[in-house]
XYZ file of C-alpha atoms in Angstrom:
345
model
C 1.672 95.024 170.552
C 0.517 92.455 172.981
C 1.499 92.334 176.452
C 3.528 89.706 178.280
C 1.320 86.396 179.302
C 0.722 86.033 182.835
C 2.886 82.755 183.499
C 2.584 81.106 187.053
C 2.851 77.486 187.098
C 4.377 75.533 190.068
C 8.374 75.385 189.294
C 8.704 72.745 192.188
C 8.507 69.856 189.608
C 11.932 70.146 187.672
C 13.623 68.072 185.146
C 16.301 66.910 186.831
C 16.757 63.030 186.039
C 19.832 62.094 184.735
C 18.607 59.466 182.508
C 19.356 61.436 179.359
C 15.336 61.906 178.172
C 15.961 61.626 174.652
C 14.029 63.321 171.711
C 15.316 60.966 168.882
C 15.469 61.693 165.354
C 16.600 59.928 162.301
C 18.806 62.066 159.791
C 17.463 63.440 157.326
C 13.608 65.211 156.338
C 10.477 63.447 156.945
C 9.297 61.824 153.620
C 5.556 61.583 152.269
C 5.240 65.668 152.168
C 5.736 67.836 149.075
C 6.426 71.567 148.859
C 2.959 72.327 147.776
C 2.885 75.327 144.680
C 0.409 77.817 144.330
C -1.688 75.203 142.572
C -1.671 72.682 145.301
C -4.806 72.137 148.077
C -4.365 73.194 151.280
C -3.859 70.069 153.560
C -7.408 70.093 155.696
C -6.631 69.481 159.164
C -2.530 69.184 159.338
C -2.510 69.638 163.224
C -4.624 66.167 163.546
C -2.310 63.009 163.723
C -4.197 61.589 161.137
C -2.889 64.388 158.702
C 0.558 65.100 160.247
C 4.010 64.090 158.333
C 4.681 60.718 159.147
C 7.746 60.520 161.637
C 10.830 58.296 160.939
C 11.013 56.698 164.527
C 12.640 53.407 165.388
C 9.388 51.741 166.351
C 5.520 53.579 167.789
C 6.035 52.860 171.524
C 9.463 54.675 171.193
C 8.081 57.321 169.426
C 5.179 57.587 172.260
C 7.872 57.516 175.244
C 10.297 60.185 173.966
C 7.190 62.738 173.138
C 5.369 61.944 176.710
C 8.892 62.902 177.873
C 8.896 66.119 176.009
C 5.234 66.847 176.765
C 5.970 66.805 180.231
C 8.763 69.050 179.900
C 6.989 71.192 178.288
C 3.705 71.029 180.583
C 6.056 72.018 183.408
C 7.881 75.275 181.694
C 4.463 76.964 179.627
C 3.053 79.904 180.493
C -0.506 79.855 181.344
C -1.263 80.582 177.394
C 1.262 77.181 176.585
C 4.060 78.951 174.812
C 7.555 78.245 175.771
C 10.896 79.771 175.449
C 13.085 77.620 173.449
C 17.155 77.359 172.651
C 19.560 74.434 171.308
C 23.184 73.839 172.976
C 25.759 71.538 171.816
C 28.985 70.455 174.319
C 30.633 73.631 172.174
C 28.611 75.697 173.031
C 28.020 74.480 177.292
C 31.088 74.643 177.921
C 31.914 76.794 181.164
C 32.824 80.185 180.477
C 31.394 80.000 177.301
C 27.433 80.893 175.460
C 25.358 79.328 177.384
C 26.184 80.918 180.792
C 26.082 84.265 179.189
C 23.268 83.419 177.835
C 21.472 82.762 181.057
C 23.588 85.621 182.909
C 21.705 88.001 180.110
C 18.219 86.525 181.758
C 19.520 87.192 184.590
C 20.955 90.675 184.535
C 18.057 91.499 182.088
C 15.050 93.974 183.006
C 12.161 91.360 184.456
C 13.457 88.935 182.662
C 14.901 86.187 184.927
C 11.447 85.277 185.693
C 11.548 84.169 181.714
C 13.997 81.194 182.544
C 11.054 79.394 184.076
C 9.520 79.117 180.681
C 12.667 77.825 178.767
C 13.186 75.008 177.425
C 16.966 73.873 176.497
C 17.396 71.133 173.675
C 20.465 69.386 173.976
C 22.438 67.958 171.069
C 24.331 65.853 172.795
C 24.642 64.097 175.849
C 27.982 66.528 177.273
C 25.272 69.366 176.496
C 22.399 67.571 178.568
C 24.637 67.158 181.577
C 26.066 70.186 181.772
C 22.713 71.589 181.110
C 21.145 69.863 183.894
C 23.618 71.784 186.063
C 22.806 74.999 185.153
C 18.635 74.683 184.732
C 15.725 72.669 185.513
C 14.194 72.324 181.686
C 16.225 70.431 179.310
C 15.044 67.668 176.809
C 18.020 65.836 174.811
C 17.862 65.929 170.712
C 19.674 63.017 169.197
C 20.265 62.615 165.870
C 21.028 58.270 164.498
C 24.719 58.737 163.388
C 25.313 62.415 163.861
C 27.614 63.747 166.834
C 26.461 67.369 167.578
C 29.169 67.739 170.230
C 31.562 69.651 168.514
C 32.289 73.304 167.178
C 30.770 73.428 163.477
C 32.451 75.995 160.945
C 29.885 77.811 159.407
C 27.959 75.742 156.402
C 29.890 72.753 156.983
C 28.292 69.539 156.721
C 27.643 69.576 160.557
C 26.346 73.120 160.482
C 23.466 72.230 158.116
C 22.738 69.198 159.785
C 22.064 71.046 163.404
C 20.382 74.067 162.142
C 17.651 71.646 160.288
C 17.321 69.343 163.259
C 16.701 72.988 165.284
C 13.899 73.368 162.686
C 12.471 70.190 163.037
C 12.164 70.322 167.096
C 10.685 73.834 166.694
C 7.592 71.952 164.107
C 7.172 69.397 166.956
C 6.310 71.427 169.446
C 4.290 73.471 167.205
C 2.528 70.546 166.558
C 2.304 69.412 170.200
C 0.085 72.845 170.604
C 2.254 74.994 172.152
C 3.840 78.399 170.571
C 7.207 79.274 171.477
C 9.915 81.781 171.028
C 12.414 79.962 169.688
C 16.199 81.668 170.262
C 19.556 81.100 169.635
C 21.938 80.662 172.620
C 24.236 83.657 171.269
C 20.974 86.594 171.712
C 21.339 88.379 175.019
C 17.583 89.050 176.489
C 17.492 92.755 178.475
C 13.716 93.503 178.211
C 10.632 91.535 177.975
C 9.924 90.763 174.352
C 6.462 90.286 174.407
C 5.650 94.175 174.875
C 7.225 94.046 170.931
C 5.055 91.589 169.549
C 2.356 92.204 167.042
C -0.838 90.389 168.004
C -1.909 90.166 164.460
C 1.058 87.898 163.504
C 1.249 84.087 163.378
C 4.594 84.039 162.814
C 7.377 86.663 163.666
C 10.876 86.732 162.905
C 14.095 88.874 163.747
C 16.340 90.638 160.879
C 19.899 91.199 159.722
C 18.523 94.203 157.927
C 15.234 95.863 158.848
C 13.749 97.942 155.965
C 11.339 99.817 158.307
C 7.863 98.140 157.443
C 7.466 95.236 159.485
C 5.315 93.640 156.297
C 7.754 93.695 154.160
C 8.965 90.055 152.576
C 12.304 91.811 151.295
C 13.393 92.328 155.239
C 16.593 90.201 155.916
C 15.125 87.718 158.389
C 17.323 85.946 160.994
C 15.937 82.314 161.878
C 18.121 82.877 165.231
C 14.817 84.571 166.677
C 11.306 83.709 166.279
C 7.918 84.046 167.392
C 5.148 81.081 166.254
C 1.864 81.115 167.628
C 0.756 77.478 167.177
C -2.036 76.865 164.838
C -3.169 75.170 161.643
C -1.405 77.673 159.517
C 1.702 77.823 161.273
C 1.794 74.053 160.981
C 1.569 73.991 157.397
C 4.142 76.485 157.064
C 6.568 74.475 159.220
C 6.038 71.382 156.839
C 6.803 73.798 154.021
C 9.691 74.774 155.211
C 10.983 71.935 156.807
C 10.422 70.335 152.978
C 12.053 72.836 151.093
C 15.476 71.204 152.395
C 14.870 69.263 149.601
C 14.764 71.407 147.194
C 17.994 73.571 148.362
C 20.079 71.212 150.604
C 23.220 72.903 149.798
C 21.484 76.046 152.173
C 20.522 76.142 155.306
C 16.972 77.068 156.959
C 17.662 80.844 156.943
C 18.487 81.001 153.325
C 15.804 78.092 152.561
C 13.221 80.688 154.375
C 14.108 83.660 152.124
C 13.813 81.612 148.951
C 10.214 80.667 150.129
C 9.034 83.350 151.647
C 7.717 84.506 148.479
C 5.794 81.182 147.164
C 2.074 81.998 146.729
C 1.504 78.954 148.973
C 2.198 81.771 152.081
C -0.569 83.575 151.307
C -3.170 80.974 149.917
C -2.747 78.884 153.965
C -3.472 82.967 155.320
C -0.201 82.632 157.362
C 0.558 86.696 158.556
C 4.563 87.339 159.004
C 5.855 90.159 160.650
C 9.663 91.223 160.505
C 11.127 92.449 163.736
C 12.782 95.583 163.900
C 16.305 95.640 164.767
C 16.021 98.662 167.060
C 14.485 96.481 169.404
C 15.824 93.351 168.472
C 19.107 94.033 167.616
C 22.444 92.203 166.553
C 26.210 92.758 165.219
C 24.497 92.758 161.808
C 22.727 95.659 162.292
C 23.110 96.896 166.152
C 20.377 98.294 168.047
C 21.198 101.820 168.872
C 19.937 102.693 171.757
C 19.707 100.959 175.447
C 16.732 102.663 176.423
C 14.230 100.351 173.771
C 16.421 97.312 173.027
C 14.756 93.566 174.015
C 17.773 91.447 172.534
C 20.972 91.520 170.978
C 22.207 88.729 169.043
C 25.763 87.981 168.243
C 25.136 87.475 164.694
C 27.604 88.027 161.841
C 30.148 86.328 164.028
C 31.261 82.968 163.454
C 34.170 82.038 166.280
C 32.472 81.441 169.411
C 35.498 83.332 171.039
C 34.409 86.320 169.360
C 30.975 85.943 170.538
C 31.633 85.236 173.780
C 33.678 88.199 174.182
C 31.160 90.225 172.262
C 28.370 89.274 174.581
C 30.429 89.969 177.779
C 30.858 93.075 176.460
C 27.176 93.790 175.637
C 26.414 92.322 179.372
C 28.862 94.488 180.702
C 27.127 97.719 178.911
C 23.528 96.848 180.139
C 25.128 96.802 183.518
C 26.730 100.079 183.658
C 23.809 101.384 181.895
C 21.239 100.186 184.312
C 23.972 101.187 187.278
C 23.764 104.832 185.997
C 21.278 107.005 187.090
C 21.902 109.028 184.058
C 19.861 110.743 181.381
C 16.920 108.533 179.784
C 16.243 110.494 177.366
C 18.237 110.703 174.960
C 19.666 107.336 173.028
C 22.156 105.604 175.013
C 24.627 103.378 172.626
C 26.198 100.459 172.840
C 30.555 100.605 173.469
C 32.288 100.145 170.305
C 35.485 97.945 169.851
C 33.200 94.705 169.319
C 35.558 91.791 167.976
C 32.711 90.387 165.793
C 32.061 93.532 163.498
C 36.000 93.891 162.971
């Protein structure tokens, strides 16, 4: 386990222009990369420029403005060791009321965790998102997509559903790529303990489950995409290209079933990239719930597809932590979670 970086930077620089910085980005994978097989060379140096997938960007200087703007965004929220918290938001998902406050109330409410939201970083998929996000915190970049509008609710796998969860993937490569490592989470995972403590330092890349087998090595662990730890680095890099690529190869599927159809390709363990699965007693969901307050870094309101069931879901998994932190009561033994969720009904 590693601990939690030290993460002091000066906060009084905050993004709060309203001119809509935008992080374009054309539909659609980047071309000129193949999904290498176990025959294939490992790429040299993929972290230079030189040997990075080309972008499809309206024209170089545009390119160069809308990654300064991100840079900077992301120079102002890293911790001292340059990783970042991450999230996506679309107007569905902003409104008031609705995921993203209770996502930031959970930061808030959380054990030493609201000192976290000075390390997160909030793409927004639209501009309704940006605004409102803007409101509510000081780091948010805007993700555009030519001819896709992010802005409403997508039914799960729909056409809009596999579009956002790819373009998700494809900011999370940037930034690898722009050196930093990040924790990349969905808006719908409630943070109530520093995750960090949880982390295997071995790893390069780390990755919550719908079902935890109980070895943390194991490739036949359900992995949930909606949580992740990447340390940035060459292998890392490669891996994102891979993956990123294999839409491709299954674009019916999106990047959490893409991921379990790859995770197995010899090409994981020829680049030396190590995975480790995160146990769901400490990073928990409606899946498979944590079961006890007294460990439990997140809960994610997975399994659940109306955003009225996870917003009532979450509330209630707020308004546990805060009786249960209220509540001088015994530590010792496990303390669950109320039952009566919506989402596991």
């Amino acid at each position: 386990m590693i601990p939690s970086p030290s993460s002091h930077h000066d906060e009084s620089n905050t993004e709060g222009d309203l001119s809509f910085p935008s992080f374009k980005h054309k539909q659609g994978p980047r071309q000129g990369y193949n999904i290498p097989s176990s025959t294939d060379s490992v790429p040299e140096n993929p972290s230079s420029p030189a040997g990075s997938v080309p972008r499809n960007q309206p024209s170089l200087v545009n390119q160069e403005n809308e990654e300064t703007k991100l840079e900077n965004i992301l120079n102002k929220a890293a911790m001292v060791t340059r990783t970042v918290i991450i999230t996506t938001v679309n107007a569905a998902w902003t409104a008031p009321n609705s995921i993203f406050d209770l996502f930031l109330e959970g930061f808030r409410s959380g054990n030493q965790t609201q000192a976290l939201l000075n390390h997160l970083v909030v793409g927004a998929m639209d501009q309704k998102a940006y605004s409102r996000c803007l409101e509510l915190h000081p780091h948010c970049i805007a993700l555009t997509t030519e001819g896709v509008d992010f802005s409403g609710k997508a039914d799960f796998m729909s056409e809009d559903y596999l579009k956002i969860v790819w373009r998700k993937l494809e900011f999370q490569r940037t930034i690898l790529e722009m050196g930093y490592s990040f924790i990349f989470t969905d808006a719908d995972i409630l943070w109530f303990r520093d995750p960090f403590q949880r982390f295997y330092s071995d790893a390069d890349f780390q990755i919550a489950c719908d079902h935890f087998g109980f070895n943390s090595t194991d490739l036949n662990n359900s992995p949930n995409s909606g949580f992740i730890y990447v340390r940035s680095n060459n292998m890392t890099i490669q891996f994102y290209n891979f993956w990123c690529k294999s839409r491709e190869a299954y674009p019916s599927n999106h990047d959490q079933d893409a991921l379990n159809m790859i995770k197995f390709d010899p090409f994981i363990s020829k680049i030396g990239l190590k995975i480790r699965f995160l146990d769901t007693a400490y990073f928990g969901g409606i899946c498979e719930p944590s079961k006890d307050l007294n460990v439990v870094c997140t809960m994610h309101a997975n399994c659940c597809t109306s955003l009225e069931t996870k917003a009532h879901d979450l509330q209630m998994m707020i308004d546990d932590w805060k009786k249960y932190t209220t509540n001088p009561g015994n530590r010792t033994e496990p303390h669950p979670w109320t039952s009566g969720r919506y989402c596991s009904k």
